[in-house]
Short mmCIF file of C-alpha atoms in Angstrom, two decimals:
data_model
loop_
_atom_site.label_atom_id
_atom_site.label_comp_id
_atom_site.label_asym_id
_atom_site.label_seq_id
_atom_site.Cartn_x
_atom_site.Cartn_y
_atom_site.Cartn_z
CA MET K 2 36.38 -21.38 -145.13
CA GLY K 3 34.49 -24.68 -144.76
CA ARG K 4 33.82 -26.30 -141.40
CA LYS K 5 36.48 -29.00 -141.72
CA GLU K 6 39.18 -26.49 -142.64
CA ALA K 7 38.11 -24.14 -139.83
CA ASN K 8 38.12 -26.99 -137.31
CA ALA K 9 41.55 -28.12 -138.53
CA LYS K 10 42.87 -24.61 -137.79
CA VAL K 11 41.44 -24.85 -134.26
CA MET K 12 43.16 -28.20 -133.80
CA GLU K 13 46.47 -26.67 -134.89
CA ILE K 14 46.17 -24.24 -131.97
CA ILE K 15 45.07 -26.95 -129.50
CA ASN K 16 47.85 -29.37 -130.42
CA GLY K 17 50.49 -26.69 -130.96
CA SER K 18 50.14 -24.76 -127.68
CA GLU K 19 53.12 -25.03 -125.33
CA ILE K 20 52.07 -23.96 -121.82
CA GLN K 21 54.23 -22.86 -118.91
CA LEU K 22 53.53 -21.75 -115.35
CA ILE K 23 55.47 -18.47 -115.29
CA GLY K 24 54.63 -16.96 -111.91
CA MET K 25 52.12 -15.93 -109.28
CA GLY K 26 50.45 -12.70 -108.20
CA ILE K 27 47.57 -11.24 -106.21
CA ALA K 28 44.35 -11.23 -108.24
CA LYS K 29 43.75 -7.47 -108.01
CA ASP K 30 47.29 -6.82 -109.30
CA VAL K 31 47.41 -9.26 -112.20
CA VAL K 32 43.93 -10.41 -113.30
CA PRO K 33 42.57 -8.10 -116.02
CA GLY K 34 39.45 -6.24 -114.86
CA MET K 35 39.64 -7.33 -111.21
CA HIS K 36 38.63 -4.58 -108.77
CA LYS K 37 37.95 -4.24 -105.04
CA ASP K 38 34.19 -4.91 -105.34
CA LEU K 39 34.39 -7.78 -107.82
CA ILE K 40 33.85 -11.42 -106.92
CA MET K 41 34.59 -13.77 -109.83
CA HIS K 42 32.87 -17.15 -110.02
CA ALA K 43 32.71 -20.37 -112.01
CA GLY K 44 30.46 -20.91 -114.99
CA PRO K 45 28.37 -18.59 -117.10
CA PRO K 46 27.12 -15.23 -115.71
CA ILE K 47 24.81 -15.41 -112.70
CA GLU K 48 23.40 -12.98 -110.15
CA TRP K 49 23.17 -13.56 -106.39
CA GLY K 50 19.45 -14.36 -106.51
CA ARG K 51 19.97 -17.38 -108.80
CA MET K 52 23.16 -18.73 -107.21
CA CYS K 53 23.10 -22.26 -105.76
CA GLY K 54 23.93 -22.94 -102.10
CA PRO K 55 27.63 -23.78 -102.47
CA MET K 56 28.29 -20.71 -104.62
CA ARG K 57 26.49 -18.48 -102.12
CA GLY K 58 28.53 -20.05 -99.32
CA ALA K 59 31.77 -19.43 -101.23
CA VAL K 60 30.84 -15.78 -101.89
CA ILE K 61 30.03 -15.26 -98.19
CA GLY K 62 33.36 -16.88 -97.25
CA ALA K 63 35.28 -14.71 -99.73
CA LEU K 64 33.78 -11.52 -98.26
CA ILE K 65 34.72 -12.65 -94.73
CA TYR K 66 38.23 -13.57 -96.01
CA GLU K 67 38.56 -10.10 -97.58
CA GLY K 68 37.52 -8.42 -94.32
CA ARG K 69 34.45 -6.93 -96.01
CA ALA K 70 32.08 -8.72 -93.61
CA GLU K 71 32.39 -10.33 -90.17
CA SER K 72 29.48 -12.76 -90.45
CA GLU K 73 27.17 -14.49 -92.91
CA GLU K 74 24.44 -11.92 -92.17
CA ALA K 75 26.79 -8.98 -92.77
CA ALA K 76 28.03 -10.52 -96.02
CA VAL K 77 24.48 -11.02 -97.32
CA LYS K 78 23.56 -7.45 -96.34
CA LEU K 79 26.58 -6.14 -98.27
CA ILE K 80 25.68 -8.22 -101.32
CA GLU K 81 22.05 -7.14 -101.25
CA SER K 82 23.15 -3.48 -101.09
CA GLY K 83 24.40 -3.94 -104.67
CA THR K 84 28.00 -2.98 -103.83
CA ILE K 85 29.44 -6.35 -104.81
CA LYS K 86 29.62 -7.23 -108.51
CA PHE K 87 29.71 -10.76 -109.90
CA GLU K 88 31.36 -11.83 -113.16
CA PRO K 89 32.52 -15.18 -114.55
CA ASN K 90 36.17 -16.16 -114.20
CA HIS K 91 36.13 -17.02 -117.88
CA GLU K 92 35.59 -13.35 -118.80
CA HIS K 93 38.83 -12.49 -116.95
CA GLN K 94 41.22 -15.10 -118.46
CA THR K 95 40.70 -17.11 -115.26
CA VAL K 96 39.33 -20.46 -114.09
CA GLY K 97 38.54 -21.93 -110.67
CA PRO K 98 37.27 -25.37 -109.58
CA MET K 99 33.76 -25.93 -108.09
CA ALA K 100 32.27 -22.56 -106.98
CA GLY K 101 35.44 -21.05 -108.43
CA VAL K 102 35.08 -17.95 -106.29
CA ILE K 103 38.10 -15.63 -106.58
CA SER K 104 38.22 -12.31 -104.70
CA PRO K 105 40.65 -9.38 -105.09
CA SER K 106 43.32 -10.36 -102.53
CA MET K 107 43.50 -14.04 -103.40
CA PRO K 108 46.80 -15.26 -104.86
CA VAL K 109 46.66 -16.75 -108.36
CA PHE K 110 48.94 -18.79 -110.58
CA ILE K 111 49.94 -17.16 -113.87
CA MET K 112 50.03 -19.48 -116.88
CA LYS K 113 51.35 -18.51 -120.31
CA ASN K 114 50.62 -20.00 -123.70
CA MET K 115 54.21 -19.76 -124.96
CA THR K 116 53.14 -20.36 -128.57
CA TYR K 117 50.42 -17.70 -128.76
CA GLY K 118 51.49 -15.36 -125.93
CA ASN K 119 48.24 -15.15 -123.90
CA LEU K 120 48.11 -15.34 -120.08
CA THR K 121 45.61 -17.15 -117.86
CA PHE K 122 45.08 -17.42 -114.10
CA SER K 123 43.80 -19.83 -111.45
CA ASN K 124 43.60 -19.85 -107.66
CA ILE K 125 45.42 -22.17 -105.19
CA ASN K 126 43.75 -25.46 -104.24
CA GLU K 127 42.79 -25.51 -100.55
CA GLY K 128 42.23 -29.25 -100.11
CA ALA K 129 39.27 -31.65 -99.86
CA GLY K 130 36.12 -31.65 -97.75
CA LYS K 131 35.34 -28.37 -96.02
CA ALA K 132 36.73 -25.82 -98.46
CA LEU K 133 35.55 -22.52 -99.90
CA ARG K 134 35.17 -23.98 -103.37
CA PHE K 135 32.57 -26.44 -102.01
CA GLY K 136 30.68 -23.63 -100.26
CA SER K 137 32.17 -23.89 -96.75
CA TYR K 138 32.98 -20.63 -94.99
CA GLY K 139 33.71 -21.55 -91.36
CA GLU K 140 36.57 -20.07 -89.37
CA ASP K 141 38.88 -22.99 -90.24
CA VAL K 142 38.23 -22.45 -93.97
CA VAL K 143 38.92 -18.70 -93.79
CA ASN K 144 42.01 -19.23 -91.62
CA ARG K 145 43.43 -21.66 -94.16
CA LEU K 146 42.80 -19.16 -96.97
CA HIS K 147 44.71 -16.54 -94.97
CA TRP K 148 47.59 -19.02 -94.45
CA ILE K 149 47.59 -19.70 -98.20
CA ARG K 150 47.85 -15.95 -98.95
CA ASP K 151 50.27 -14.99 -96.18
CA SER K 152 52.57 -18.02 -95.99
CA MET K 153 52.12 -20.39 -98.91
CA TYR K 154 51.85 -17.82 -101.70
CA PRO K 155 55.21 -16.05 -101.08
CA ILE K 156 56.99 -19.41 -100.97
CA LEU K 157 55.43 -20.78 -104.14
CA LYS K 158 55.91 -17.44 -105.88
CA ASP K 159 59.64 -17.34 -105.08
CA ALA K 160 60.18 -20.98 -106.08
CA ILE K 161 58.31 -20.58 -109.39
CA ALA K 162 60.22 -17.35 -110.13
CA LEU K 163 63.52 -19.12 -109.45
CA SER K 164 62.54 -21.97 -111.76
CA GLY K 165 62.22 -19.60 -114.72
CA GLY K 166 58.94 -21.32 -115.70
CA ILE K 167 57.53 -24.82 -115.32
CA ASP K 168 56.32 -26.78 -118.34
CA ILE K 169 52.83 -27.77 -117.24
CA ARG K 170 51.90 -29.47 -120.51
CA THR K 171 54.75 -31.94 -120.07
CA ILE K 172 53.63 -32.66 -116.48
CA VAL K 173 50.04 -33.29 -117.63
CA THR K 174 51.24 -35.49 -120.48
CA GLN K 175 53.32 -37.62 -118.11
CA ALA K 176 50.59 -37.73 -115.44
CA LEU K 177 48.10 -39.12 -117.97
CA GLN K 178 50.47 -42.05 -118.45
CA MET K 179 50.65 -42.48 -114.67
CA GLY K 180 46.91 -42.93 -114.11
CA ASP K 181 45.58 -39.36 -113.85
CA ASP K 182 42.56 -38.25 -115.85
CA ASN K 183 43.81 -34.77 -114.83
CA HIS K 184 40.37 -33.68 -113.65
CA ASN K 185 39.23 -35.81 -110.73
CA ARG K 186 42.61 -37.52 -110.21
CA ASN K 187 45.72 -35.37 -110.03
CA LYS K 188 47.85 -37.55 -107.75
CA ALA K 189 50.60 -38.08 -110.31
CA SER K 190 50.63 -34.53 -111.65
CA THR K 191 50.79 -33.05 -108.12
CA ALA K 192 53.74 -35.36 -107.36
CA LEU K 193 55.46 -34.39 -110.61
CA PHE K 194 54.88 -30.69 -109.86
CA LEU K 195 56.35 -31.04 -106.38
CA ARG K 196 59.31 -32.95 -107.84
CA GLU K 197 59.90 -30.15 -110.34
CA LEU K 198 59.59 -27.46 -107.66
CA SER K 199 61.56 -29.16 -104.86
CA LYS K 200 65.04 -28.07 -105.94
CA TYR K 201 63.87 -24.44 -105.98
CA LEU K 202 61.99 -24.71 -102.66
CA VAL K 203 65.25 -25.55 -100.89
CA MET K 204 67.04 -22.62 -102.56
CA ILE K 205 64.67 -19.75 -101.72
CA GLU K 206 65.12 -17.38 -98.75
CA GLN K 207 62.03 -18.33 -96.72
CA PRO K 208 61.61 -19.82 -93.20
CA LYS K 209 62.33 -23.55 -93.34
CA GLU K 210 59.32 -24.38 -91.13
CA GLU K 211 56.95 -22.61 -93.53
CA VAL K 212 58.50 -24.31 -96.58
CA TYR K 213 57.93 -27.62 -94.78
CA LYS K 214 54.22 -26.75 -94.30
CA VAL K 215 53.88 -25.90 -97.99
CA CYS K 216 55.41 -29.25 -98.97
CA GLU K 217 53.06 -30.95 -96.51
CA HIS K 218 50.06 -29.19 -98.11
CA LEU K 219 51.11 -30.43 -101.56
CA GLU K 220 51.80 -33.92 -100.20
CA LYS K 221 48.34 -34.21 -98.62
CA ILE K 222 46.28 -32.69 -101.41
CA ASP K 223 46.16 -35.00 -104.41
CA MET K 224 43.94 -32.51 -106.25
CA PHE K 225 46.40 -29.61 -105.87
CA ASN K 226 47.36 -29.63 -109.54
CA VAL K 227 43.82 -29.49 -110.94
CA ASN K 228 43.95 -25.68 -110.77
CA LEU K 229 47.14 -25.68 -112.85
CA VAL K 230 45.73 -28.14 -115.37
CA MET K 231 42.63 -25.97 -115.71
CA ALA K 232 44.71 -22.83 -116.27
CA MET K 233 46.67 -24.75 -118.92
CA CYS K 234 43.45 -25.69 -120.71
CA LYS K 235 42.19 -22.11 -120.39
CA ALA K 236 45.43 -20.88 -122.02
CA ILE K 237 44.63 -23.12 -125.00
CA SER K 238 40.96 -22.09 -124.97
CA ASP K 239 41.72 -18.36 -125.03
CA ALA K 240 44.24 -18.82 -127.84
CA VAL K 241 41.47 -20.47 -129.91
CA MET K 242 38.96 -17.74 -128.96
CA ASN K 243 41.46 -14.98 -129.81
CA ALA K 244 42.02 -16.50 -133.26
CA ASN K 245 38.27 -16.02 -133.97
CA ILE K 246 38.09 -18.75 -136.58
CA GLU K 247 34.82 -18.29 -138.47
CA GLY K 248 32.98 -21.44 -139.47
CA SER K 249 34.46 -23.61 -136.73
CA THR K 250 32.05 -25.71 -134.70
CA ILE K 251 34.47 -26.76 -131.95
CA VAL K 252 33.56 -26.16 -128.30
CA THR K 253 36.10 -23.88 -126.61
CA VAL K 254 34.57 -23.67 -123.11
CA MET K 255 32.36 -25.90 -120.98
CA SER K 256 31.61 -24.57 -117.50
CA ARG K 257 28.91 -24.51 -114.85
CA ASN K 258 27.87 -22.30 -111.95
CA GLY K 259 25.71 -24.82 -110.06
CA THR K 260 22.56 -23.45 -111.66
CA ASP K 261 23.38 -23.28 -115.38
CA PHE K 262 25.75 -25.22 -117.61
CA GLY K 263 27.32 -23.04 -120.30
CA ILE K 264 29.40 -23.61 -123.41
CA LYS K 265 31.19 -21.37 -125.88
CA VAL K 266 31.86 -22.37 -129.47
CA SER K 267 34.79 -21.26 -131.62
CA GLY K 268 32.81 -19.77 -134.52
CA THR K 269 30.27 -17.88 -132.40
CA GLY K 270 32.25 -15.07 -130.75
CA ASN K 271 32.14 -14.69 -126.97
CA ASN K 272 28.56 -15.89 -126.44
CA TRP K 273 27.46 -18.33 -123.74
CA PHE K 274 24.92 -21.03 -124.64
CA THR K 275 23.30 -22.27 -121.45
CA ALA K 276 20.91 -24.86 -120.02
CA PRO K 277 20.03 -26.00 -116.49
CA ALA K 278 22.95 -27.91 -114.91
CA ASN K 279 22.47 -31.65 -114.27
CA ILE K 280 22.94 -33.49 -110.96
CA PRO K 281 26.08 -35.72 -111.08
CA ASP K 282 25.78 -39.48 -110.67
CA GLY K 283 28.40 -41.12 -108.44
CA LEU K 284 29.48 -42.18 -104.98
CA TYR K 285 28.65 -40.20 -101.86
CA PHE K 286 30.71 -39.84 -98.70
CA PRO K 287 29.21 -41.68 -95.67
CA GLY K 288 26.06 -39.94 -94.42
CA TYR K 289 25.20 -38.25 -97.73
CA SER K 290 22.99 -39.18 -100.68
CA GLU K 291 21.77 -37.72 -103.97
CA LYS K 292 19.23 -35.69 -101.96
CA ASP K 293 22.16 -33.64 -100.62
CA ALA K 294 23.92 -32.86 -103.91
CA ALA K 295 23.98 -29.48 -105.65
CA PRO K 296 23.73 -29.42 -109.44
CA ASP K 297 26.93 -29.65 -111.44
CA ILE K 298 29.33 -26.80 -110.63
CA GLY K 299 32.79 -25.47 -111.57
CA ASP K 300 35.09 -24.29 -114.36
CA SER K 301 36.96 -27.59 -114.12
CA CYS K 302 35.28 -29.19 -117.15
CA ILE K 303 37.59 -27.00 -119.23
CA THR K 304 39.73 -30.15 -118.83
CA GLU K 305 37.17 -32.27 -120.73
CA THR K 306 37.03 -29.57 -123.40
CA TYR K 307 40.70 -30.32 -124.10
CA GLY K 308 40.71 -34.14 -123.97
CA LEU K 309 41.21 -34.75 -120.25
CA GLY K 310 38.84 -35.82 -117.44
CA GLY K 311 35.98 -37.97 -118.74
CA PHE K 312 37.55 -37.95 -122.20
CA SER K 313 40.70 -39.64 -120.83
CA LEU K 314 38.96 -41.92 -118.35
CA ALA K 315 40.44 -45.00 -120.04
CA ALA K 316 43.82 -43.85 -118.70
CA ALA K 317 42.62 -43.55 -115.09
CA PRO K 318 41.30 -46.87 -113.70
CA ALA K 319 41.71 -45.70 -110.09
CA ILE K 320 39.38 -42.74 -110.52
CA VAL K 321 36.74 -44.85 -112.25
CA GLN K 322 36.54 -46.95 -109.11
CA PHE K 323 36.39 -43.83 -106.92
CA ILE K 324 33.32 -42.60 -108.80
CA GLY K 325 31.60 -45.98 -108.70
CA GLY K 326 32.44 -47.56 -112.07
CA SER K 327 34.56 -50.36 -113.53
CA TYR K 328 37.74 -50.22 -115.61
CA GLN K 329 35.70 -51.10 -118.71
CA ASP K 330 33.28 -48.22 -118.01
CA GLY K 331 36.21 -45.83 -118.31
CA VAL K 332 37.33 -47.35 -121.61
CA ASN K 333 33.76 -47.23 -122.94
CA ILE K 334 33.35 -43.57 -122.01
CA THR K 335 36.62 -42.56 -123.69
CA ASN K 336 35.71 -44.57 -126.80
CA GLU K 337 32.31 -42.87 -126.92
CA MET K 338 33.96 -39.43 -126.76
CA TYR K 339 35.84 -40.17 -130.02
CA GLU K 340 32.39 -40.11 -131.67
CA ILE K 341 31.89 -36.41 -130.88
CA THR K 342 35.43 -35.07 -131.38
CA VAL K 343 37.33 -34.17 -134.52
CA ALA K 344 40.82 -35.39 -133.64
CA GLU K 345 43.16 -37.30 -131.36
CA SER K 346 45.49 -35.27 -129.17
CA SER K 347 49.04 -35.18 -130.48
CA PHE K 348 50.47 -35.15 -126.93
CA LEU K 349 47.91 -36.74 -124.56
CA LYS K 350 48.53 -40.44 -125.21
CA ILE K 351 46.45 -43.14 -123.47
CA PRO K 352 48.69 -46.16 -122.66
CA ASN K 353 45.93 -48.76 -122.39
CA LEU K 354 44.47 -47.73 -125.76
CA ASP K 355 47.87 -48.51 -127.29
CA PHE K 356 48.94 -44.87 -126.87
CA LYS K 357 46.11 -43.51 -128.96
CA GLY K 358 45.74 -39.74 -128.57
CA SER K 359 42.86 -38.73 -126.31
CA PRO K 360 39.66 -37.50 -128.01
CA VAL K 361 39.85 -33.74 -128.41
CA GLY K 362 37.93 -30.99 -130.21
CA ILE K 363 34.24 -31.43 -129.34
CA ASP K 364 32.25 -30.69 -132.50
CA ILE K 365 28.69 -29.47 -131.85
CA ILE K 366 27.62 -31.00 -135.18
CA LYS K 367 28.82 -34.43 -134.04
CA VAL K 368 27.12 -34.01 -130.65
CA LEU K 369 23.81 -33.18 -132.37
CA LYS K 370 24.15 -35.94 -135.00
CA THR K 371 24.95 -38.72 -132.54
CA GLY K 372 22.96 -37.55 -129.52
CA ILE K 373 26.09 -38.28 -127.43
CA GLN K 374 26.66 -35.74 -124.65
CA PRO K 375 30.18 -34.98 -123.36
CA THR K 376 30.94 -36.95 -120.17
CA ILE K 377 32.57 -35.11 -117.28
CA THR K 378 34.19 -36.41 -114.07
CA THR K 379 33.41 -34.16 -111.13
CA GLY K 380 33.34 -33.53 -107.41
CA MET K 381 29.94 -33.05 -105.80
CA ALA K 382 29.12 -30.19 -103.43
CA HIS K 383 26.34 -30.13 -100.83
CA LYS K 384 23.33 -28.15 -102.02
CA ASP K 385 23.37 -25.94 -98.90
CA PRO K 386 25.94 -23.21 -98.19
CA GLY K 387 28.56 -24.00 -95.56
CA VAL K 388 28.60 -27.82 -95.74
CA GLY K 389 31.25 -28.78 -98.33
CA GLN K 390 31.99 -31.78 -100.55
CA VAL K 391 29.66 -34.79 -100.41
CA GLY K 392 31.11 -37.08 -103.09
CA ALA K 393 32.40 -37.50 -106.64
CA GLY K 394 30.92 -38.82 -109.85
CA ILE K 395 30.22 -38.26 -113.51
CA VAL K 396 27.79 -35.94 -115.26
CA LYS K 397 26.71 -35.16 -118.82
CA ALA K 398 26.79 -31.76 -120.52
CA PRO K 399 23.14 -30.81 -121.33
CA MET K 400 22.20 -31.26 -125.00
CA LYS K 401 20.29 -27.96 -124.98
CA CYS K 402 23.58 -25.97 -124.85
CA PHE K 403 24.67 -27.52 -128.16
CA GLU K 404 21.24 -26.93 -129.72
CA GLU K 405 21.34 -23.27 -128.66
CA ALA K 406 24.81 -22.85 -130.18
CA ALA K 407 23.59 -24.42 -133.43
CA LYS K 408 20.55 -22.11 -133.51
CA TYR K 409 22.83 -19.12 -133.05
CA MET K 410 24.98 -20.24 -135.99
CA VAL K 411 21.90 -20.65 -138.19
CA GLU K 412 20.44 -17.27 -137.19
CA ASN K 413 23.77 -15.43 -137.65
CA ARG K 414 25.04 -17.06 -140.83
CA MET R 1 31.30 -67.22 -155.04
CA LEU R 2 28.88 -67.34 -152.09
CA SER R 3 29.41 -71.07 -151.58
CA ASN R 4 33.19 -70.49 -151.45
CA LEU R 5 32.72 -67.78 -148.84
CA PHE R 6 31.12 -70.17 -146.37
CA GLN R 7 33.90 -72.72 -146.79
CA GLU R 8 36.43 -70.20 -145.45
CA GLU R 9 36.87 -69.15 -141.84
CA LEU R 10 34.62 -66.13 -141.34
CA ASP R 11 35.40 -62.93 -139.42
CA ILE R 12 31.94 -61.60 -138.57
CA ILE R 13 31.14 -58.10 -137.37
CA ASN R 14 27.66 -57.65 -135.94
CA VAL R 15 26.45 -54.07 -135.73
CA GLY R 16 23.64 -53.15 -133.37
CA LEU R 17 21.20 -55.79 -132.06
CA GLU R 18 23.25 -58.41 -130.22
CA GLY R 19 20.82 -61.27 -130.93
CA PHE R 20 22.09 -61.83 -134.48
CA GLY R 21 25.66 -62.08 -133.23
CA SER R 22 24.89 -64.38 -130.32
CA ASP R 23 22.99 -66.79 -132.62
CA LEU R 24 26.09 -67.12 -134.81
CA ASN R 25 28.31 -67.28 -131.74
CA SER R 26 26.33 -70.24 -130.43
CA GLN R 27 27.16 -72.01 -133.72
CA ASP R 28 30.89 -71.51 -133.05
CA PHE R 29 31.39 -68.56 -135.38
CA LYS R 30 33.73 -65.84 -134.16
CA VAL R 31 31.69 -62.62 -133.87
CA THR R 32 32.85 -59.11 -133.02
CA GLN R 33 30.00 -57.05 -131.58
CA VAL R 34 29.80 -53.35 -132.38
CA ASP R 35 27.72 -51.37 -129.89
CA TRP R 36 25.65 -49.12 -132.12
CA ARG R 37 22.24 -47.55 -131.72
CA VAL R 38 20.16 -45.38 -133.97
CA PRO R 39 20.93 -41.82 -132.81
CA ASN R 40 18.13 -40.53 -130.63
CA ILE R 41 17.69 -37.08 -132.11
CA SER R 42 14.53 -35.01 -132.43
CA ASP R 43 12.98 -33.65 -135.63
CA GLU R 44 13.98 -30.16 -134.46
CA THR R 45 17.63 -31.24 -134.23
CA LYS R 46 17.45 -32.87 -137.67
CA LEU R 47 16.19 -29.57 -139.07
CA LEU R 48 18.98 -27.66 -137.30
CA LEU R 49 21.59 -30.00 -138.78
CA LYS R 50 20.11 -29.49 -142.24
CA GLN R 51 20.21 -25.71 -141.76
CA LEU R 52 23.84 -25.92 -140.62
CA SER R 53 24.92 -27.59 -143.84
CA PHE R 54 25.94 -24.14 -145.12
CA LEU R 55 29.04 -24.55 -142.93
CA ASP R 56 30.24 -27.36 -145.18
CA GLU R 57 30.06 -25.24 -148.33
CA GLY R 58 33.38 -24.58 -150.02
CA GLU R 59 34.88 -27.91 -148.97
#
């Protein structure tokens, strides 16, 4: 099969995947391969010794949350004993934003690709600023994680179960037309999700005061839905990977662990192609500067891999301003991404480009031929453990990842 | 043929260096600028692309 035919088959899967949120569960009960000593993380594989500050902070916080350690020192001692294992979320049908740390007793959303049957998972968004995913692990952070597990999770689980499944692809499609890039801005999609869920939230048998707090959490956290969008994209990604389409040059995964940026490519099996992660360029919260930022981190650029985020920036003028650009910058970035993709999305339509489908299907050949690197919108974490988010901006996927994938294809032809 | 061309209203597309377009623009010609640059790719990448041409076989 030639490259164009192989890539067309990949696009059939990308455009044809219907995705629904079908439930929730505790990671150790539902995530394949999760066990009591496993901490999953964002990006390609990495060991403790090479982890960046925010990922180390998130791992420490997760061990305190799990009751495996009472302090930072105890957590580090446990890690250095070799008891704790680290594996990428992506190897467990899972994705998580920023540090992406998911431990055994954390609740996860369960997403299903209704067309191809595969399941994916993502954790619950805690909110902005001091949060585990940005490397914070203070008492307030751990307490909120416990509230999420003990109070929020049972309520969301019951409401989602009562709904019979929520069509996340339709929510993302509508949100794109309401100003979300669906990576760094999820204000519309979170509102649409809450609207969809509200009639079930009032029907479930749970304490009214706790349901109120859950609604308040969703109301205050504009980024709540990014985890669901990511799991949706992962459900498409895994369907493409499972199809194992030889000869395809389309990127199926982009992800970073704060040290390395990694990609996977459709025609190359389950291999990671990595390069050092770049530092994002953007706006910092008061009191912080580029000296404080950690390198690019998180599974969230799975959204760019499927035509959202930086690839749909033309649809999201508000987020362009938030990351320090102009409306035209957003249009220019989206237009540039058409140069490195093989198709326009059949369902993600950008209103201010006359409802043109967003650029989707990153082709490593096109990236190498044009020298254009995929553009990603992202949050920025402090480089040290325990501090949290310091800003938001844009970042480029390193060219070396695409070169390494190409070399692999040449050497394994 | 060429003399007829310049008697009609021209729709001009200028690709790459903006100077050519702005010169015509200053003479009241309507010019659409296309932002294009020669791809900045290394000799190693060019070789890789050549080696990957086997993927296009059978099309």
